[in-house]
Short mmCIF file of C-alpha atoms in Angstrom, two decimals:
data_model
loop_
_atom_site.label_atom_id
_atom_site.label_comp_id
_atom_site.label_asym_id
_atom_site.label_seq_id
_atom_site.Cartn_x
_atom_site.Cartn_y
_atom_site.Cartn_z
CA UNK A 191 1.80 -32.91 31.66
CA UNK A 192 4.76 -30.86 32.54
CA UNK A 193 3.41 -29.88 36.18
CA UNK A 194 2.03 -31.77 38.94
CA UNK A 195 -0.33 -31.19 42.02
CA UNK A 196 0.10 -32.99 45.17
CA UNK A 197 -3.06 -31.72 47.35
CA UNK A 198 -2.98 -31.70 51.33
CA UNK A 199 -6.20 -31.49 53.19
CA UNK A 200 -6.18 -27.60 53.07
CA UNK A 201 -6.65 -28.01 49.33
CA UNK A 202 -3.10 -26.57 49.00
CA UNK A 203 -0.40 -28.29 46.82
CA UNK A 204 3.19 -29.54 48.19
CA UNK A 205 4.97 -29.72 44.78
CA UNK A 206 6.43 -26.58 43.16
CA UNK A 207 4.43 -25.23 40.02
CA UNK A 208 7.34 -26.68 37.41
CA UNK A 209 8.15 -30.24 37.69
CA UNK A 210 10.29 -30.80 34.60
CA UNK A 211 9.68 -33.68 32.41
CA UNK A 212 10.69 -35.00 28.70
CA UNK A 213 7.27 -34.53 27.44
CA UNK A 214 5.78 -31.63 26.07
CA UNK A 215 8.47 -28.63 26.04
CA UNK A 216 5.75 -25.66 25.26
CA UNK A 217 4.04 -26.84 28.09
CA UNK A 218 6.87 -26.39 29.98
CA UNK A 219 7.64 -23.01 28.55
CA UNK A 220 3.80 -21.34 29.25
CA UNK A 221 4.37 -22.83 32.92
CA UNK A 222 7.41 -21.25 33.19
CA UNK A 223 5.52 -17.75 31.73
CA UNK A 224 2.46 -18.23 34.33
CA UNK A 225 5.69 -18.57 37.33
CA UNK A 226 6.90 -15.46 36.00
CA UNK A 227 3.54 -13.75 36.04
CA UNK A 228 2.71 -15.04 39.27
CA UNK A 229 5.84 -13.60 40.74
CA UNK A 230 5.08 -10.55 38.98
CA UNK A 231 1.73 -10.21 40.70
CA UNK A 232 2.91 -11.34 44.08
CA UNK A 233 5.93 -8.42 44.19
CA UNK A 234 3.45 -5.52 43.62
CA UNK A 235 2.66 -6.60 47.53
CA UNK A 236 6.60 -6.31 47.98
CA UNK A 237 6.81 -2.76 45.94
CA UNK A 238 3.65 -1.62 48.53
CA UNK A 239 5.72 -2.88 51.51
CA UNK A 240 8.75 -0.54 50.16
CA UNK A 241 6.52 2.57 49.97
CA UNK A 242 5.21 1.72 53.45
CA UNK A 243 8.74 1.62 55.37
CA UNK A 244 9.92 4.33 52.98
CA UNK A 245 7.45 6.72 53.66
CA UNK A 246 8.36 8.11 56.52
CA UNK A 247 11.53 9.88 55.55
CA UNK A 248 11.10 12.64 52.27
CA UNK A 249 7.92 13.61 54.39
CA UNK A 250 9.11 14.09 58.21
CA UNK A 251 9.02 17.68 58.32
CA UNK A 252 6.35 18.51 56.05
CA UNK A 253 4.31 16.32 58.18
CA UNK A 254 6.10 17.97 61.12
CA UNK A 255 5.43 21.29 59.98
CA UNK A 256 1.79 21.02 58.96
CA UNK A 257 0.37 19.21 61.09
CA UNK A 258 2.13 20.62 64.17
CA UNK A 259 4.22 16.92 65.47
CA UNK A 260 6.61 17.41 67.85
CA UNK A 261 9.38 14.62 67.14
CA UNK A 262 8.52 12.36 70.00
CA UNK A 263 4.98 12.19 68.15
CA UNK A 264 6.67 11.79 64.67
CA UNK A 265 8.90 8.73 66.10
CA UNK A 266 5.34 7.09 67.78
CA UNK A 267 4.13 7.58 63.63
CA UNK A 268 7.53 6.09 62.04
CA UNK A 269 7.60 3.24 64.47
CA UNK A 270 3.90 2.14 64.84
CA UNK A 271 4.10 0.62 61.55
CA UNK A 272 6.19 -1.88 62.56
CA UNK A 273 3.23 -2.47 65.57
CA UNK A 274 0.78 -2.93 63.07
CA UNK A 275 3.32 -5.35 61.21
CA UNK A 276 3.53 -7.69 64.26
CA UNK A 277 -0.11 -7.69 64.47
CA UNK A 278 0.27 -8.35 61.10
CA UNK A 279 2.77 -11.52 60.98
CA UNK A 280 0.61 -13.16 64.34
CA UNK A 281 -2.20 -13.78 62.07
CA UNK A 282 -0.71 -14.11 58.59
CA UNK A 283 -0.10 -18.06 58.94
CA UNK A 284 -3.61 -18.55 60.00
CA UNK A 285 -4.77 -16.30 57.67
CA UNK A 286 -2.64 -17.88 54.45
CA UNK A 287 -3.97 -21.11 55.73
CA UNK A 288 -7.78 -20.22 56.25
CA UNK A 289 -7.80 -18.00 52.86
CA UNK A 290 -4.53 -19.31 50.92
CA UNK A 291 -1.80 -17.67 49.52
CA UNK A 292 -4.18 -15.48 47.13
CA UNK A 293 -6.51 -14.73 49.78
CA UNK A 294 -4.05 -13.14 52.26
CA UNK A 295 -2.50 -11.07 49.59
CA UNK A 296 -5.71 -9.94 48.66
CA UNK A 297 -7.11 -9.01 52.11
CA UNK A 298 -3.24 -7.40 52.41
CA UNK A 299 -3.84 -5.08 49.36
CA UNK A 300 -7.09 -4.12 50.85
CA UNK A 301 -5.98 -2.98 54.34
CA UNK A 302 -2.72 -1.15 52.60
CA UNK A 303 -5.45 0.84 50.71
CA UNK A 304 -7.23 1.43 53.50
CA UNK A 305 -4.44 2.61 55.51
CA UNK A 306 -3.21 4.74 52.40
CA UNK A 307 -6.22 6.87 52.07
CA UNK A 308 -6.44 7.16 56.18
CA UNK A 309 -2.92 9.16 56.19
CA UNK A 310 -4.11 10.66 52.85
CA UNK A 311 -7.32 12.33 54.59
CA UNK A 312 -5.44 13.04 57.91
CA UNK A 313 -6.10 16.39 59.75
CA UNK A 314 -4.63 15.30 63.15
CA UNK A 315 -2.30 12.78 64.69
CA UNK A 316 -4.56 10.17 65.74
CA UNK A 317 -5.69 9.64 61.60
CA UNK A 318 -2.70 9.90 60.80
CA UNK A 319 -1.49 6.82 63.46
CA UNK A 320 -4.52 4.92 62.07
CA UNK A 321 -3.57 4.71 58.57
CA UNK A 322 0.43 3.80 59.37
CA UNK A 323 -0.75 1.10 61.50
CA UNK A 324 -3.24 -0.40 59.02
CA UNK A 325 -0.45 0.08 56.30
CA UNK A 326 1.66 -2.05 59.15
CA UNK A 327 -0.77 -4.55 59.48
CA UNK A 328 -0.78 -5.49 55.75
CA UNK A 329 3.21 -5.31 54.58
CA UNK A 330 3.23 -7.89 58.27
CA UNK A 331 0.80 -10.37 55.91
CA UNK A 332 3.01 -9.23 52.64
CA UNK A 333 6.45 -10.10 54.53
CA UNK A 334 5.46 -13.55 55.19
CA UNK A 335 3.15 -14.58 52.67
CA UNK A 336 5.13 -13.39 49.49
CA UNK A 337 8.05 -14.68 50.18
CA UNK A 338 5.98 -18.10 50.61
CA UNK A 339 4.29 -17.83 47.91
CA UNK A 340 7.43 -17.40 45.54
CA UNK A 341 9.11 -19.77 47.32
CA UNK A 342 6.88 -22.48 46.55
CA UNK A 343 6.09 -21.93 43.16
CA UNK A 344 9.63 -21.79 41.46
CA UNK A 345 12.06 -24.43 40.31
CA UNK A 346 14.48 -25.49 42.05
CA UNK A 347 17.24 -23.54 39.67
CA UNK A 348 14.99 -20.37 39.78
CA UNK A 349 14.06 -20.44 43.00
CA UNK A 350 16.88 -18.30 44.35
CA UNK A 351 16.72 -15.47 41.70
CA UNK A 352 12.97 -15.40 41.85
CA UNK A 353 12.76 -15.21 45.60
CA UNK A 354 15.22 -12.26 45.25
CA UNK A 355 12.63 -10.18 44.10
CA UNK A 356 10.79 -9.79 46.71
CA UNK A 357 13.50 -7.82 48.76
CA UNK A 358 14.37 -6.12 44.60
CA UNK A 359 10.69 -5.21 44.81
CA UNK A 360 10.79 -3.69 48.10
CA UNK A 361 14.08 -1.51 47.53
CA UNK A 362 12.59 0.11 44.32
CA UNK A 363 9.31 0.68 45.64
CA UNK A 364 10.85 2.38 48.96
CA UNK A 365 13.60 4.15 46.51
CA UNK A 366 10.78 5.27 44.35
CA UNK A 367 9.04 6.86 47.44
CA UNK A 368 12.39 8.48 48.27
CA UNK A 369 12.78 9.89 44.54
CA UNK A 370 9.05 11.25 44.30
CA UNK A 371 8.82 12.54 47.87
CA UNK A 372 11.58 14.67 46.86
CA UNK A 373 9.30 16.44 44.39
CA UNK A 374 5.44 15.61 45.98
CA UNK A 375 3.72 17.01 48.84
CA UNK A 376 2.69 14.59 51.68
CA UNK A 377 -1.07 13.35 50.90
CA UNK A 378 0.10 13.33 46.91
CA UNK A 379 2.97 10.43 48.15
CA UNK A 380 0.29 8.68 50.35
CA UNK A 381 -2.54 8.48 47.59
CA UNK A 382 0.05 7.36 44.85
CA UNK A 383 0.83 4.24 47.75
CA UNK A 384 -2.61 2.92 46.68
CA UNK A 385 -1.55 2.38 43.36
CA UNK A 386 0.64 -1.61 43.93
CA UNK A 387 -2.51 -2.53 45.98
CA UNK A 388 -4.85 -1.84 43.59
CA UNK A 389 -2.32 -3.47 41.01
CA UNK A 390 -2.09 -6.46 43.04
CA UNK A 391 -5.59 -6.90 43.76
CA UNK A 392 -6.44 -7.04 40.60
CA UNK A 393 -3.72 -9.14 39.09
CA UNK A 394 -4.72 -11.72 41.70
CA UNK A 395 -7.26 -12.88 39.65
CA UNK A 396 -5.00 -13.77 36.62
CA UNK A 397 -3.35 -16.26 38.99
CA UNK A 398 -3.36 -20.01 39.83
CA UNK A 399 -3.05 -20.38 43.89
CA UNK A 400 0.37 -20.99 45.33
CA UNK A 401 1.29 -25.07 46.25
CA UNK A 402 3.65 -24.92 49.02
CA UNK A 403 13.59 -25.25 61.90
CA UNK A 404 13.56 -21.82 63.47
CA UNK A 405 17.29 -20.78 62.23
CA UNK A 406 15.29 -18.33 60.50
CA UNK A 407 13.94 -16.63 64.16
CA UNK A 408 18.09 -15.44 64.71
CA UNK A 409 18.55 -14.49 61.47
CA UNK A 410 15.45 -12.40 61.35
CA UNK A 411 16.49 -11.30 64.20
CA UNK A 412 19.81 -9.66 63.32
CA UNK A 413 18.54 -8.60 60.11
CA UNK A 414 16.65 -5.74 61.71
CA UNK A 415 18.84 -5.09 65.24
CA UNK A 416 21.92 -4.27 62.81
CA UNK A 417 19.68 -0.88 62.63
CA UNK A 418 18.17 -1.18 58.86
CA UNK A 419 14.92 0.70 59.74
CA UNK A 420 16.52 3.77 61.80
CA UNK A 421 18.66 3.99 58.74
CA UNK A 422 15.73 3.64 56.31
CA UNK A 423 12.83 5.70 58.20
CA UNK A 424 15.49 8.36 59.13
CA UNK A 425 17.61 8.91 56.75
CA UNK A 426 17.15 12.39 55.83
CA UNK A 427 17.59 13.34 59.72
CA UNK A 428 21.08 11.17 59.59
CA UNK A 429 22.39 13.43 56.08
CA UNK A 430 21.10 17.22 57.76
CA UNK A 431 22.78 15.82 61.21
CA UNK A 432 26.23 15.22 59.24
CA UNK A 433 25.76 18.59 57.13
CA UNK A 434 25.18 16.34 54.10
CA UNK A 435 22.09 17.56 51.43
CA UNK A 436 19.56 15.44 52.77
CA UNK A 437 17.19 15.35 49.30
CA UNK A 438 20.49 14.31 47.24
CA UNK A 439 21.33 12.05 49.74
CA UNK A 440 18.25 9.94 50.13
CA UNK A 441 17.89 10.20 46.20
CA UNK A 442 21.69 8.33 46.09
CA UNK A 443 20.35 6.08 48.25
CA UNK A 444 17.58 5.18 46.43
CA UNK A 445 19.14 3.98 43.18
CA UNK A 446 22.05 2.74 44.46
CA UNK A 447 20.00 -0.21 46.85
CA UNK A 448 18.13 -1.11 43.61
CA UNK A 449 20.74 -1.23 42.08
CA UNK A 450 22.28 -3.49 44.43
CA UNK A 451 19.84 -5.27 45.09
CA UNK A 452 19.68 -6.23 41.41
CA UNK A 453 23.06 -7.56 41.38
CA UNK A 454 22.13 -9.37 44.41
CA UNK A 455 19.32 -11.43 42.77
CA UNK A 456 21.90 -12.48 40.13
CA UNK A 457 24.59 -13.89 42.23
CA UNK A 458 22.40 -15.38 45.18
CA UNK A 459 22.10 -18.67 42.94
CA UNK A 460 25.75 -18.38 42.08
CA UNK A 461 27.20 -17.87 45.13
CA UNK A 462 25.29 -19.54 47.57
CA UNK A 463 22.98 -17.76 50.35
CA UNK A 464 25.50 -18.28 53.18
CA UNK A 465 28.84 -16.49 51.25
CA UNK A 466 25.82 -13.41 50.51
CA UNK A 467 25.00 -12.98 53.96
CA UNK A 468 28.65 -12.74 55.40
CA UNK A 469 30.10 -10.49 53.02
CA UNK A 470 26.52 -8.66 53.78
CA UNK A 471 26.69 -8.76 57.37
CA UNK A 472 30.49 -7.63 57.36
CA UNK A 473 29.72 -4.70 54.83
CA UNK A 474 27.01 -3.73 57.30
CA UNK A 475 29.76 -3.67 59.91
CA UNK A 476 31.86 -0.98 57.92
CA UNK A 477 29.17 1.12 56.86
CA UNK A 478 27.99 1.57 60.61
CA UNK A 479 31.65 2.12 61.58
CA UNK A 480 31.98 5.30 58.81
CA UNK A 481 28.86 6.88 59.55
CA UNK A 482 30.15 6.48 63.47
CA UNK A 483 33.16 8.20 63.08
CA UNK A 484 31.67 10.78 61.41
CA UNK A 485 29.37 11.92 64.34
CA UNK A 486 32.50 10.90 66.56
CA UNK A 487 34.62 13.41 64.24
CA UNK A 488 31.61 15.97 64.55
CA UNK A 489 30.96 15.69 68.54
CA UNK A 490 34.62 16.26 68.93
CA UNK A 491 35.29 18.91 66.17
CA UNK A 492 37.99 17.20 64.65
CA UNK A 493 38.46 16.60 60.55
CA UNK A 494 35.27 18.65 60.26
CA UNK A 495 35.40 18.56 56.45
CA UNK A 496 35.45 14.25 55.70
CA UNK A 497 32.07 14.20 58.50
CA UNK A 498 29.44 14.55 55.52
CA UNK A 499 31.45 12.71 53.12
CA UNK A 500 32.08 10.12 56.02
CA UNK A 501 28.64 10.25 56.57
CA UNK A 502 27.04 9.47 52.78
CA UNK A 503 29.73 6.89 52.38
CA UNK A 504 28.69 4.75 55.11
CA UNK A 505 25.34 5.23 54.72
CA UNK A 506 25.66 4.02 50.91
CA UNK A 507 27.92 1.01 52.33
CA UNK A 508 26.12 0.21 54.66
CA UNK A 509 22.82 0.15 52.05
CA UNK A 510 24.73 -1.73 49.20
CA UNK A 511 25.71 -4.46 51.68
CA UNK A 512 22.24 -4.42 53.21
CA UNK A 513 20.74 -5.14 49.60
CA UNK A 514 23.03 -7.67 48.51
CA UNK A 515 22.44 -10.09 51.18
CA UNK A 516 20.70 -9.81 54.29
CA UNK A 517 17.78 -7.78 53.19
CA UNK A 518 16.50 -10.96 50.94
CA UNK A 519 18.71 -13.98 52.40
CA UNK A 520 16.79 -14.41 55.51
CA UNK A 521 13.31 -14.22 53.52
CA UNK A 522 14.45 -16.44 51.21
CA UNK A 523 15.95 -19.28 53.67
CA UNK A 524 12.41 -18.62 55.47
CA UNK A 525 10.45 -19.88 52.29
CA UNK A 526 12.87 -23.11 52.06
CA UNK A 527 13.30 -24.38 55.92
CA UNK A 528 10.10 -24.75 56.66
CA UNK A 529 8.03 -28.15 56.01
CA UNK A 530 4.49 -27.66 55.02
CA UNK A 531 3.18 -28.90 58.24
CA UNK A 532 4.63 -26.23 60.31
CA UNK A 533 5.07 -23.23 57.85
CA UNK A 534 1.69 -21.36 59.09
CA UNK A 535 2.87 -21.35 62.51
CA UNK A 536 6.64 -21.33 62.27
CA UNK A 537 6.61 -18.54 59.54
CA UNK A 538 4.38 -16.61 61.40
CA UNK A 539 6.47 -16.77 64.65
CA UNK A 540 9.49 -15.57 62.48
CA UNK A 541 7.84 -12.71 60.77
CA UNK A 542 6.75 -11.57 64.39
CA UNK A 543 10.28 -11.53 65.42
CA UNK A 544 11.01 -9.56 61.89
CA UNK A 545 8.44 -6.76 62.77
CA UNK A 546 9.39 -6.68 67.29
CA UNK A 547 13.23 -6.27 65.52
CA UNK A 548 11.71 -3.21 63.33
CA UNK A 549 10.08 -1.65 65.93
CA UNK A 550 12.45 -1.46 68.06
CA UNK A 551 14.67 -0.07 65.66
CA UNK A 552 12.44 2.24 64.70
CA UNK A 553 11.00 3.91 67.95
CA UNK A 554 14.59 3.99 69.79
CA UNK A 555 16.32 5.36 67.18
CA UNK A 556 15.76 9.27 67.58
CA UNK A 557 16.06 8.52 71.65
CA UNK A 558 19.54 7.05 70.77
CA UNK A 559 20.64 9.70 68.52
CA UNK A 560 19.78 12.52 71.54
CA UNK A 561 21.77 10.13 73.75
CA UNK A 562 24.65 9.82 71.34
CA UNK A 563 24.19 9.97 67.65
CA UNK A 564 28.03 7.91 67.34
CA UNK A 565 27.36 5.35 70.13
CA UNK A 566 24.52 4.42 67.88
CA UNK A 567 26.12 3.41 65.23
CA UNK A 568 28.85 1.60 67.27
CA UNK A 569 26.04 -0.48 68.68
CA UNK A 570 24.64 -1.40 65.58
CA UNK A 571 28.21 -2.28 64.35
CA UNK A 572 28.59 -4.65 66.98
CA UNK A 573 25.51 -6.51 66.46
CA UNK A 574 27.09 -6.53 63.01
CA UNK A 575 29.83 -8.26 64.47
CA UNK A 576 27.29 -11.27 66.17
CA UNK A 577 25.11 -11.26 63.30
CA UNK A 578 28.48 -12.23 61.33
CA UNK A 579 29.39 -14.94 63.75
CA UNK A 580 25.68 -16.27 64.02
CA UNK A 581 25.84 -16.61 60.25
CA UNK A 582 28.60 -18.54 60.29
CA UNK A 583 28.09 -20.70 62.93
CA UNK A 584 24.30 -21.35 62.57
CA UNK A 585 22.77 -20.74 58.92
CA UNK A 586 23.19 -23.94 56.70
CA UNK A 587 23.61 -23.21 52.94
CA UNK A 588 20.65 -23.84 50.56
CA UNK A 589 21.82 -23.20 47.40
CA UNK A 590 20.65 -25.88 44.83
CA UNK A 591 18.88 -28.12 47.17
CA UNK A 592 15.40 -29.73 47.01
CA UNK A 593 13.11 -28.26 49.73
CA UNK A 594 12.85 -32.06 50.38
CA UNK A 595 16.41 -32.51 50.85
CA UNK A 596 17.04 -29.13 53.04
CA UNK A 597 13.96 -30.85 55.52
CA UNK A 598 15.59 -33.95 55.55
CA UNK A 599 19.08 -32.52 56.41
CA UNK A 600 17.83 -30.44 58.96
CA UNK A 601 15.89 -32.93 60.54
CA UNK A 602 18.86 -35.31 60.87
#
């Protein structure tokens, strides 16, 4: 046979799906079909984690407006997602260990639904809080166990590309919330989120289960303190702020990170994950720096004309950069540092530093706009700046290697 299963004692399998052999090449090739279906499957969890963290921005003020929020109440709906996604990645280990990989994506699609059709039916703010933080509570399974799940499954020279589309998956189902809130009400947006859980729910079923040291807690870390969620839940406040048109500039923004994020998943096995992440984390630098100056230009009145073309640039840098590299490196590196033994408990200790990072992000940001809408985005660029250095200081390069071979490097 063209594949072999090593089984621990949780019935799980330590050896990727493909194990290539001389023997029987269509074998090989309808193993190589059921990895690509499997991935397939396992990013409609990805696609529903987009639409989650997109939500929030084509639908502030018709939210706002109708159901009578005051902004400190719309931040506490924005940013309790990202509770319910720490709640979320403190129970995903157990949970992928107790139900497997397929189980916790399951139980994931479930709650998303759940959490959909809460916000759907919402007539006040406490509903409406309910079904964000369920919807949290399932992308904080979906961020650690797809990743995993991908991971494990794909050869060694596919594994790269492969576990780029997770972070592909998210970007065009968050874009495609950005695109269709543009021309949907509200509850339409939130009942059309139910569609990827109901998709991977069922596709579960068509499925085999998946088989398979805390650098990844930094990186996480930085990935979300470089300000990637105030960006991505507030976007359309940052484009009316700078004068910019705030539907054409989320739409922009949409299909260019797909984009991106595309071109990422091609050259991530090319390149290497360590050259990805510092061009990343150094683009992410300049496109905090432009949309800076361009509330620095605005508070002071000067060169009034560049601030909303100041503003939409470095908001697109800063996007592109985000998608090429450190929006699925650290996921990635996640799925291939970890030994079996420890990945329950170690990945779910990183994606709980992923989701604390988000909601910080996420509930300071409008507070830190009031306070200074350009000394935010000089912050962020200087965690740019660390997250740069950390990179290349701290983050070994994967690229290529056995998951053996990275455990036994790191453990020497």
């Amino acid at each position: 046979m063209a594949s072999k299963y090593q089984e621990n004692g949780n019935g799980d399998t330590e050896k990727p799906l493909i194990v290539k052999h001389d023997a029987d090449q269509t074998a090989h090739k309808e193993e190589l079909v059921m990895v690509y279906l499997s991935t397939a499957v396992a990013v409609c969890g990805s696609y529903a984690f987009g639409t989650c963290v997109g939500y929030s921005s084509p639908t502030q003020f018709s939210i706002m407006d109708e159901l009578n929020l005051s902004y400190s109440q719309y931040s506490v709906f924005g940013s309790i997602l990202t509770i319910g996604a720490m709640l979320g990645a403190i129970t995903a280990g157990r949970i992928a260990d107790l139900l497997g990989r397929k189980g916790a994506m399951r139980l994931s699609s479930v709650i998303c639904s759940a959490g959909w059709l809460a916000i759907y039916l919402a007539k006040e703010p406490m509903v409406l809080y309910l079904g964000r933080v369920l919807s949290g509570y399932s992308i904080g399974i979906i961020s650690y166990v797809v990743p995993m799940f991908v991971g494990e499954i794909s050869p060694n020279k596919l594994r790269g590309a492969l576990s780029s589309t997770n972070q592909l998956s998210i970007v065009i189902g968050l874009s495609a919330v950005y695109v269709i809130g543009a021309f949907v009400g509200w509850r339409i947006l939130a009942l059309l989120g139910v569609v990827p859980c109901g998709l991977l729910f069922l596709g579960l079923f068509f499925i085999p289960e998946s088989p398979r040291w805390l650098i990844s807690v930094g990186l996480m870390a930085f990935q979300q303190f470089v300000g990637i969620n105030g960006i991505v839940f507030y976007s359309t406040e940052i484009f009316k702020s700078a004068g910019f048109n705030p539907s054409l500039g989320t739409i922009l923004f949409g299909i260019l990170q797909v984009g991106v994020t595309a071109g990422g998943a091609l050259l991530i096995d090319r390149t290497g994950r360590r050259p990805l992440l510092m061009m990343s984390a150094s683009g992410l630098l300049l496109g905090n720096l432009l949309i800076a100056f361009s509330f620095f230009f605005k508070a002071h009145s000067v060169a009034l004309t560049l601030v909303p073309n100041l503003a939409i640039l470095g908001v697109l840098v800063y996007i592109a950069f985000f998608s090429i590299g450190m929006g699925a490196g650290p996921w990635l590196i996640m799925s291939e540092v970890f030994p079996l033994h420890v990945k329950g408990l170690g990945g779910g200790l990183v994606t709980l530093m992923n989701w604390f990072g988000s909601w910080v992000i996420s509930y300071t940001f409008n507070f830190l706009m009031l306070w200074s809408s350009h000394g935010t985005f000089f912050l962020y660029a200087f965690v740019c700046l660390l997250a740069t250095i950390f990179i290349y200081k701290m983050i070994p390069e994967t690229k290529g290697r056995r998951l053996e071979e990275i455990h036994a490097s790191l453990n020497s």
